[in-house]
Coordinates of C-alpha atoms and ligand atoms in Angstrom, one line a residue:
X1 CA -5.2 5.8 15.4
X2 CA -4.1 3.6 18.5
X3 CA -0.8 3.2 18.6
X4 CA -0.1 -0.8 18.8
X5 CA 3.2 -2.7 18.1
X6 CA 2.1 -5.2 15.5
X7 CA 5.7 -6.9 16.3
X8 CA 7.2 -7.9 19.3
X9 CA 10.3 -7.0 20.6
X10 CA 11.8 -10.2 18.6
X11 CA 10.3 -8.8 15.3
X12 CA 7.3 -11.6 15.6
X13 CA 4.1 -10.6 14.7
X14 CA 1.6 -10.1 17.2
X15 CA -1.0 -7.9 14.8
X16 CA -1.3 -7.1 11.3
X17 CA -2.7 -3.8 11.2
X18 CA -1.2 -2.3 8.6
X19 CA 2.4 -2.9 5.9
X20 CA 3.3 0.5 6.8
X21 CA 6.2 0.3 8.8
X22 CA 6.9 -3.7 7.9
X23 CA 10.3 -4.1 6.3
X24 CA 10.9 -6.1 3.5
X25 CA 12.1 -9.3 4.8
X26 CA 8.9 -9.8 7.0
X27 CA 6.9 -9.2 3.8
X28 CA 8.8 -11.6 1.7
X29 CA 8.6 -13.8 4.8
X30 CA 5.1 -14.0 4.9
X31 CA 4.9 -14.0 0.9
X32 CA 7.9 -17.5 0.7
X33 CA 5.1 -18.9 3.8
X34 CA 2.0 -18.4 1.4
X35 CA 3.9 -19.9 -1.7
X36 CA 4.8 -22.9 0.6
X37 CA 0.9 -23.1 1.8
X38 CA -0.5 -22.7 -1.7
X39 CA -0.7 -26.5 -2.5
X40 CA -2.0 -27.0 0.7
X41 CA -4.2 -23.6 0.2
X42 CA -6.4 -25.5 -2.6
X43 CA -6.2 -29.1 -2.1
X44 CA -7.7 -28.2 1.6
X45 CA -6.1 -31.6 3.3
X46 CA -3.0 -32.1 4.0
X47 CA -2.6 -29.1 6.9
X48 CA -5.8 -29.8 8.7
X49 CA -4.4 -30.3 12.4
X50 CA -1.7 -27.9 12.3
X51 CA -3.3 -25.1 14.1
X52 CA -6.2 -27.2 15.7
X53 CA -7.5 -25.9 18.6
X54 CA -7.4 -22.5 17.8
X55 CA -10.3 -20.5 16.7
X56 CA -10.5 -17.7 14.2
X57 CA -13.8 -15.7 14.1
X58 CA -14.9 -13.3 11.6
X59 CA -15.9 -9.8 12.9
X60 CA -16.9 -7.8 9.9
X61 CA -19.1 -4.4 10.3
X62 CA -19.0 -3.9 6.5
X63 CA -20.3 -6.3 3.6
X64 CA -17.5 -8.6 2.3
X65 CA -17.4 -11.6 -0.2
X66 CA -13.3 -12.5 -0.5
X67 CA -11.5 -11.8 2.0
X68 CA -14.7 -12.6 4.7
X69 CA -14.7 -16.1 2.9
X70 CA -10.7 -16.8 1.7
X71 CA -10.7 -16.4 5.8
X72 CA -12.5 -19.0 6.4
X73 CA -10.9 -21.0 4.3
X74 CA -7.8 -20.5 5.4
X75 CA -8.5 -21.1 8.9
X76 CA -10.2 -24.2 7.9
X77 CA -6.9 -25.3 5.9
X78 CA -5.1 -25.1 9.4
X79 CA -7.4 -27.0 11.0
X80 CA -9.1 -24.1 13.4
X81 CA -12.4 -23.6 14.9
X82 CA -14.4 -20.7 12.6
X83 CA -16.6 -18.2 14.1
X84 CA -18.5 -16.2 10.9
X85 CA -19.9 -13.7 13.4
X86 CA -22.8 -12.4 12.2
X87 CA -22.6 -8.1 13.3
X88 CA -26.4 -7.4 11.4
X89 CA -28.5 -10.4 13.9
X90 CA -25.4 -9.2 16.9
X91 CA -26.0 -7.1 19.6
X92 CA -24.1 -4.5 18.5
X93 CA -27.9 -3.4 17.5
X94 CA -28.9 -3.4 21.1
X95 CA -25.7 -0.5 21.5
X96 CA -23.2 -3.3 22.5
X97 CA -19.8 -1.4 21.2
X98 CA -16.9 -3.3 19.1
X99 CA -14.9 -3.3 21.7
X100 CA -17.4 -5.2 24.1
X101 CA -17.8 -7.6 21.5
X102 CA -14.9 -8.7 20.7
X103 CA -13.9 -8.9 24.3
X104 CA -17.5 -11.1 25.1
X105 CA -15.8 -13.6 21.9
X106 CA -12.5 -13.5 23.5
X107 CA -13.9 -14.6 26.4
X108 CA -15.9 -17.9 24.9
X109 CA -12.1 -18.3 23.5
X110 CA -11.5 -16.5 20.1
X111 CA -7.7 -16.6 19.2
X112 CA -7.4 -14.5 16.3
X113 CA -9.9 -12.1 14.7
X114 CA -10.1 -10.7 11.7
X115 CA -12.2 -7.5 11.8
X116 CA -13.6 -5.1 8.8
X117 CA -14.7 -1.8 9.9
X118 CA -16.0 1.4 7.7
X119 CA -13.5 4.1 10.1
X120 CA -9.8 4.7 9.8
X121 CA -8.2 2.9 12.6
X122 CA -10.6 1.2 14.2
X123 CA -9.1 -2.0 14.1
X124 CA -5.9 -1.0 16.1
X125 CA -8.4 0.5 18.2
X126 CA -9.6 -2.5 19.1
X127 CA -6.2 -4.4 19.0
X128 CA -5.5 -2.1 21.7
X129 CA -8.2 -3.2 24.1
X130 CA -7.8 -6.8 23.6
X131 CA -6.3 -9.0 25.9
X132 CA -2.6 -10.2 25.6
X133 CA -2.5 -12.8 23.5
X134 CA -5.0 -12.3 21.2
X135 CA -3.9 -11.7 17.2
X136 CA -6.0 -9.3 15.4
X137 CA -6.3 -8.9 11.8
X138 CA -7.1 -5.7 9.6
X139 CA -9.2 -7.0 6.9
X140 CA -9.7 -3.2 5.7
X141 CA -10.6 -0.5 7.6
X142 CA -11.6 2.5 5.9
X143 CA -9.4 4.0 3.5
X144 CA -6.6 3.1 5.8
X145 CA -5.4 0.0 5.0
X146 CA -5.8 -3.7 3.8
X147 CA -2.6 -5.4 4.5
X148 CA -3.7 -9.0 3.4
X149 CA -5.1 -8.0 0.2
X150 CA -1.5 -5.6 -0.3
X151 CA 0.6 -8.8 0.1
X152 CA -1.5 -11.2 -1.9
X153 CA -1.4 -9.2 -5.0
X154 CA 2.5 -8.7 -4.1
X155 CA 2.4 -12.1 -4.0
X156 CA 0.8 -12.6 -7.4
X157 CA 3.6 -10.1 -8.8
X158 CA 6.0 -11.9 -7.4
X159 CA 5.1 -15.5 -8.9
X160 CA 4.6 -13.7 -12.2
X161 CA 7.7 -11.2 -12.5
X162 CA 10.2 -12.2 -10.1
X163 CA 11.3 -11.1 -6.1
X164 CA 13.6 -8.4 -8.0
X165 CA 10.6 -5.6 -7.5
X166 CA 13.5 -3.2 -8.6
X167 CA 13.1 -4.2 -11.9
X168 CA 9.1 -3.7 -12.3
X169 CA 7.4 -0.3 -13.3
X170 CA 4.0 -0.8 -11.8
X171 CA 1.2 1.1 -12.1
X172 CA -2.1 1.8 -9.7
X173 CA -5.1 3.2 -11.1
X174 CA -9.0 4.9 -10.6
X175 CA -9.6 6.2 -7.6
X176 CA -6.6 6.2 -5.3
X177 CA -8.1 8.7 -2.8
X178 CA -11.3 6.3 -1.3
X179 CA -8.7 2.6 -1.4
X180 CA -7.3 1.2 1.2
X181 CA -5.9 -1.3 -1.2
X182 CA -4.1 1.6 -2.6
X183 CA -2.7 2.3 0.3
X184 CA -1.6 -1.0 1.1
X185 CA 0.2 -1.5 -2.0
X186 CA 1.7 2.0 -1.8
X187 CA 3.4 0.4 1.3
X188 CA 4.3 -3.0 0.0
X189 CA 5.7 -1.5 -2.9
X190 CA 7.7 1.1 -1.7
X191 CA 9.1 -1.9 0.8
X192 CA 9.5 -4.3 -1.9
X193 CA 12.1 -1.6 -3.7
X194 CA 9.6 -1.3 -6.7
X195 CA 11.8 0.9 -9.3
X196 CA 8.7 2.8 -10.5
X197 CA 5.4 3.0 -9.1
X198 CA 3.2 5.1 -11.0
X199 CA -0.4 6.7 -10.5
X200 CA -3.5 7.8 -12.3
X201 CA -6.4 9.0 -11.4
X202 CA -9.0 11.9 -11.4
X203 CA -7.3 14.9 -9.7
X204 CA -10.0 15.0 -7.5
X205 CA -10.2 11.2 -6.9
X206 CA -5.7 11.4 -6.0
X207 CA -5.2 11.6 -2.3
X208 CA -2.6 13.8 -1.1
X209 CA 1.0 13.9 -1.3
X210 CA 2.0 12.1 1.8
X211 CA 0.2 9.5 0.5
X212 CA 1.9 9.2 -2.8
X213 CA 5.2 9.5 -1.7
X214 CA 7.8 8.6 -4.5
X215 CA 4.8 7.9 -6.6
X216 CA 4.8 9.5 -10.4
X217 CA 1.4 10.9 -10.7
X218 CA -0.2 11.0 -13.8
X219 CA -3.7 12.5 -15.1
X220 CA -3.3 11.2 -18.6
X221 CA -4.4 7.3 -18.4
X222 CA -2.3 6.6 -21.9
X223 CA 0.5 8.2 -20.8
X224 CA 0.7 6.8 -17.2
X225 CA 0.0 3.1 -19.0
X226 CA 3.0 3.3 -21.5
X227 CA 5.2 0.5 -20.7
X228 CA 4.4 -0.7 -17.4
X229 CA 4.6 -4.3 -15.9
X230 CA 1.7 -4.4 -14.1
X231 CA -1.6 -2.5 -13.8
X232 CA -3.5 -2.0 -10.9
X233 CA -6.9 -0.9 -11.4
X234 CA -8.9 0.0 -8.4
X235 CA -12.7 0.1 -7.8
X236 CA -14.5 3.7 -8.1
X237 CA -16.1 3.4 -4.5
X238 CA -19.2 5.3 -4.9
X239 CA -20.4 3.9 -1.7
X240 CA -17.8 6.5 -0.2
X241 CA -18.0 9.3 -2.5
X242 CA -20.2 12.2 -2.2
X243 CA -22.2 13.0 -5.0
X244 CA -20.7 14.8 -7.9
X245 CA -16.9 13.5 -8.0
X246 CA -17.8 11.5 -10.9
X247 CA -20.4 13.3 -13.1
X248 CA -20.7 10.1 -15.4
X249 CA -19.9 6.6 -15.8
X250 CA -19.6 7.1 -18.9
X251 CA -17.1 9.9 -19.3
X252 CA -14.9 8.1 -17.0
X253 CA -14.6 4.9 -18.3
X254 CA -13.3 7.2 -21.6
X255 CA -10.5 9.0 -19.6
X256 CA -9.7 6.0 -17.1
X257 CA -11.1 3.0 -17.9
X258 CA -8.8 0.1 -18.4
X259 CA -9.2 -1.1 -22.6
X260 CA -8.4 -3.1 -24.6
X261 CA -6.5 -0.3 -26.6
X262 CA -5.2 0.9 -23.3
X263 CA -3.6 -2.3 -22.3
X264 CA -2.1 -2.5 -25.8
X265 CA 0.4 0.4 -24.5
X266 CA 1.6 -1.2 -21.4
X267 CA 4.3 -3.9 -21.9
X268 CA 3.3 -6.9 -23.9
X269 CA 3.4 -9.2 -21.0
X270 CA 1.9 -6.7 -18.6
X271 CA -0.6 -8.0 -15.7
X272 CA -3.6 -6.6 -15.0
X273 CA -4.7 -6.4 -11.5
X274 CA -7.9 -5.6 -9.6
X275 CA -8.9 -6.6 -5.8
X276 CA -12.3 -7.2 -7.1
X277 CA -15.3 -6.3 -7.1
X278 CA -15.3 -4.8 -10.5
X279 CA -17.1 -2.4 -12.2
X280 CA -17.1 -3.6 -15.3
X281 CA -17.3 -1.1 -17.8
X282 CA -16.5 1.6 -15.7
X283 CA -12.9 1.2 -14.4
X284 CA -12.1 -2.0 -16.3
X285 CA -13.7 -3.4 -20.0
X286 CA -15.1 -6.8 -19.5
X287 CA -12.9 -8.2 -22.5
X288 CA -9.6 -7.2 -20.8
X289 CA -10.9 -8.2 -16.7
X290 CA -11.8 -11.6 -18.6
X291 CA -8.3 -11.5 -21.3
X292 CA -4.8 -13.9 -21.2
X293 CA -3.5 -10.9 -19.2
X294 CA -5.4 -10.7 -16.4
X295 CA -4.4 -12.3 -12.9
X296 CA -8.2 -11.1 -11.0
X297 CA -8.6 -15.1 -10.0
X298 CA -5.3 -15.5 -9.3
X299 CA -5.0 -13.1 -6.8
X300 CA -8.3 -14.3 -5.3
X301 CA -6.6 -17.7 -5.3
X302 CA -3.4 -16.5 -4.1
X303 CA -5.7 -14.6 -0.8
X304 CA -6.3 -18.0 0.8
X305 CA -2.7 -19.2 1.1
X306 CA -1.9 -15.7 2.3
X307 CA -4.6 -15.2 4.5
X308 CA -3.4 -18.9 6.3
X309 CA 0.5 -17.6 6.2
X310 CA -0.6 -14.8 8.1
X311 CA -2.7 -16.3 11.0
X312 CA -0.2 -19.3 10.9
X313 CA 2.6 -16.3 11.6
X314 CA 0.5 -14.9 14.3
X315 CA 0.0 -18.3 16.5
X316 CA 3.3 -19.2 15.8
X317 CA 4.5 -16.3 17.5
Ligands
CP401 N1 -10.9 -7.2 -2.4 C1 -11.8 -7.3 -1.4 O1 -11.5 -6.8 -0.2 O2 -13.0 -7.8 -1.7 P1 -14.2 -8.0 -0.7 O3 -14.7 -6.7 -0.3 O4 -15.2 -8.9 -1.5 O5 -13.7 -8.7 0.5

């Protein structure tokens, strides 16, 4: 991966590439700027000219639905100009690279983009060819990372158990080793001070140790569940998988799919959590995605006031 500062010598940022490396109080920075947005975030009016004049434009190379469209929003919110660049009718199938692409928008004036790409790094790739002044945004590339989906479901802890993350035993679930969201929140957590983070997975679906740093990993889903404030439960990406990881859907859902039973082991007031889209019936039972625990819309709801505290960070900067 390119090496770019995402913060400037002040500690602004100029990126957001990743939350590895981003300490706490820039997190709960961005998080205290999302919670002051979120009125704003739905009701869609009041914030209309604050960034005006700046335009945001969508550069996705991989099939989105929320955070390609809580983007829009949120740039609409603040009032910018919205590109929804369109990579399948682009000339990127004519050859023309990433790079030369973003750099023909930047030219026509694109301020901030916000780029999805299938390889590990490619978006600090291209923050690293783009010319000063222009923000870009990771919305996931990869397995690597997906910073604004790691702080709004911080962000959805936080509303729901408190800033103290100290205090929270959370667990992440499924397959760890193809998510970027893991990732992500394996960084915000472990910046947050989260007292326990726990794992659980398929060994073969775990990714390796470096990556679960000062995680408890468990391959026993009852076990791992027992107690816990919060449950994570991640998508099995079969779109990244090669074929035989999971021999069947069924056999999985039995050893780490998310039930009703399950969920009656983790603290009463437990969360569950999932960035969506759901397998339902595979990681996660209908009943419990659609139960009094589960906070799936709200952290789709929470994404557009995050997604506008972080490009109203950037072009503050
Ligand atoms: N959580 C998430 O990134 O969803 P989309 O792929 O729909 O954007």
């Amino acid at each position: 991966m390119s090496h770019v500062p995402q913060q400037a010598p002040d500690g602004g940022l100029r990126h957001l590439l990743s939350l590895d490396g981003l300490p706490a109080s820039v997190l709960h920075d961005l998080l205290d700027r999302a919670q002051v947005l979120l009125p704003d975030a739905h009701a869609g009016t009041a914030l209309r000219g604050r960034r005006a004049g700046r335009t945001m434009c969508t550069l996705f190379f991989e099939t989105s639905t929320r955070t390609r469209s809580s983007f829009q929003l949120a740039a609409t919110r603040l009032g910018m100009d919205v590109l929804n660049f369109d990579v399948g009718s682009s000339s990127t199938r004519k050859g023309e690279s990433a790079l030369d692409t973003l750099r023909t928008l930047e030219a026509m004036g694109v301020d901030v983009f916000v780029v999805r790409h299938a390889d590990d790094g490619a978006v600090a790739q291209l923050a690293a060819g783009a010319a000063p002044g222009t923000h870009l945004i990771n919305a996931g590339d990869g397995r690597a990372s997906h910073p604004t989906q790691g702080l709004l479901d911080m962000l959805t802890l936080r509303q729901r158990k408190g800033r103290d993350f100290s205090r929270l035993t959370v667990l992440i679930a499924g397959d760890l080793k193809h998510s970027r969201v893991a990732r992500s929140d394996l960084h915000a957590l472990r910046a947050l001070g989260c007292g326990e983070i726990r794992v659980c997975g398929p060994a073969n679906l775990l990714p390796g140790e470096e990556v679960l740093r000062g995680c408890r990993v468990f391959g026993d889903f009852d076990q791992a569940i027992a107690g816990v404030d919060a449950a994570i439960m991640l998508r099995l990406q079969r779109e990244r998988m090669d074929e035989g990881l999971v021999p069947s859907m069924e056999g999985y859902y039995r050893d780490f799919g998310l039930s009703p039973e399950r969920l009656a082991l983790a603290a009463p007031d437990a969360l569950v959590m999932h960035p969506g889209p759901m397998n339902r019936g595979v990681e996660i039972d209908g009943a419990v995605a659609d139960g009094p625990q589960s906070v799936v819309l709200a952290q789709v709801a929470n994404g557009v006031a995050v997604r506008m505290a972080v490009m109203d960070a950037l072009l503050a900067g």
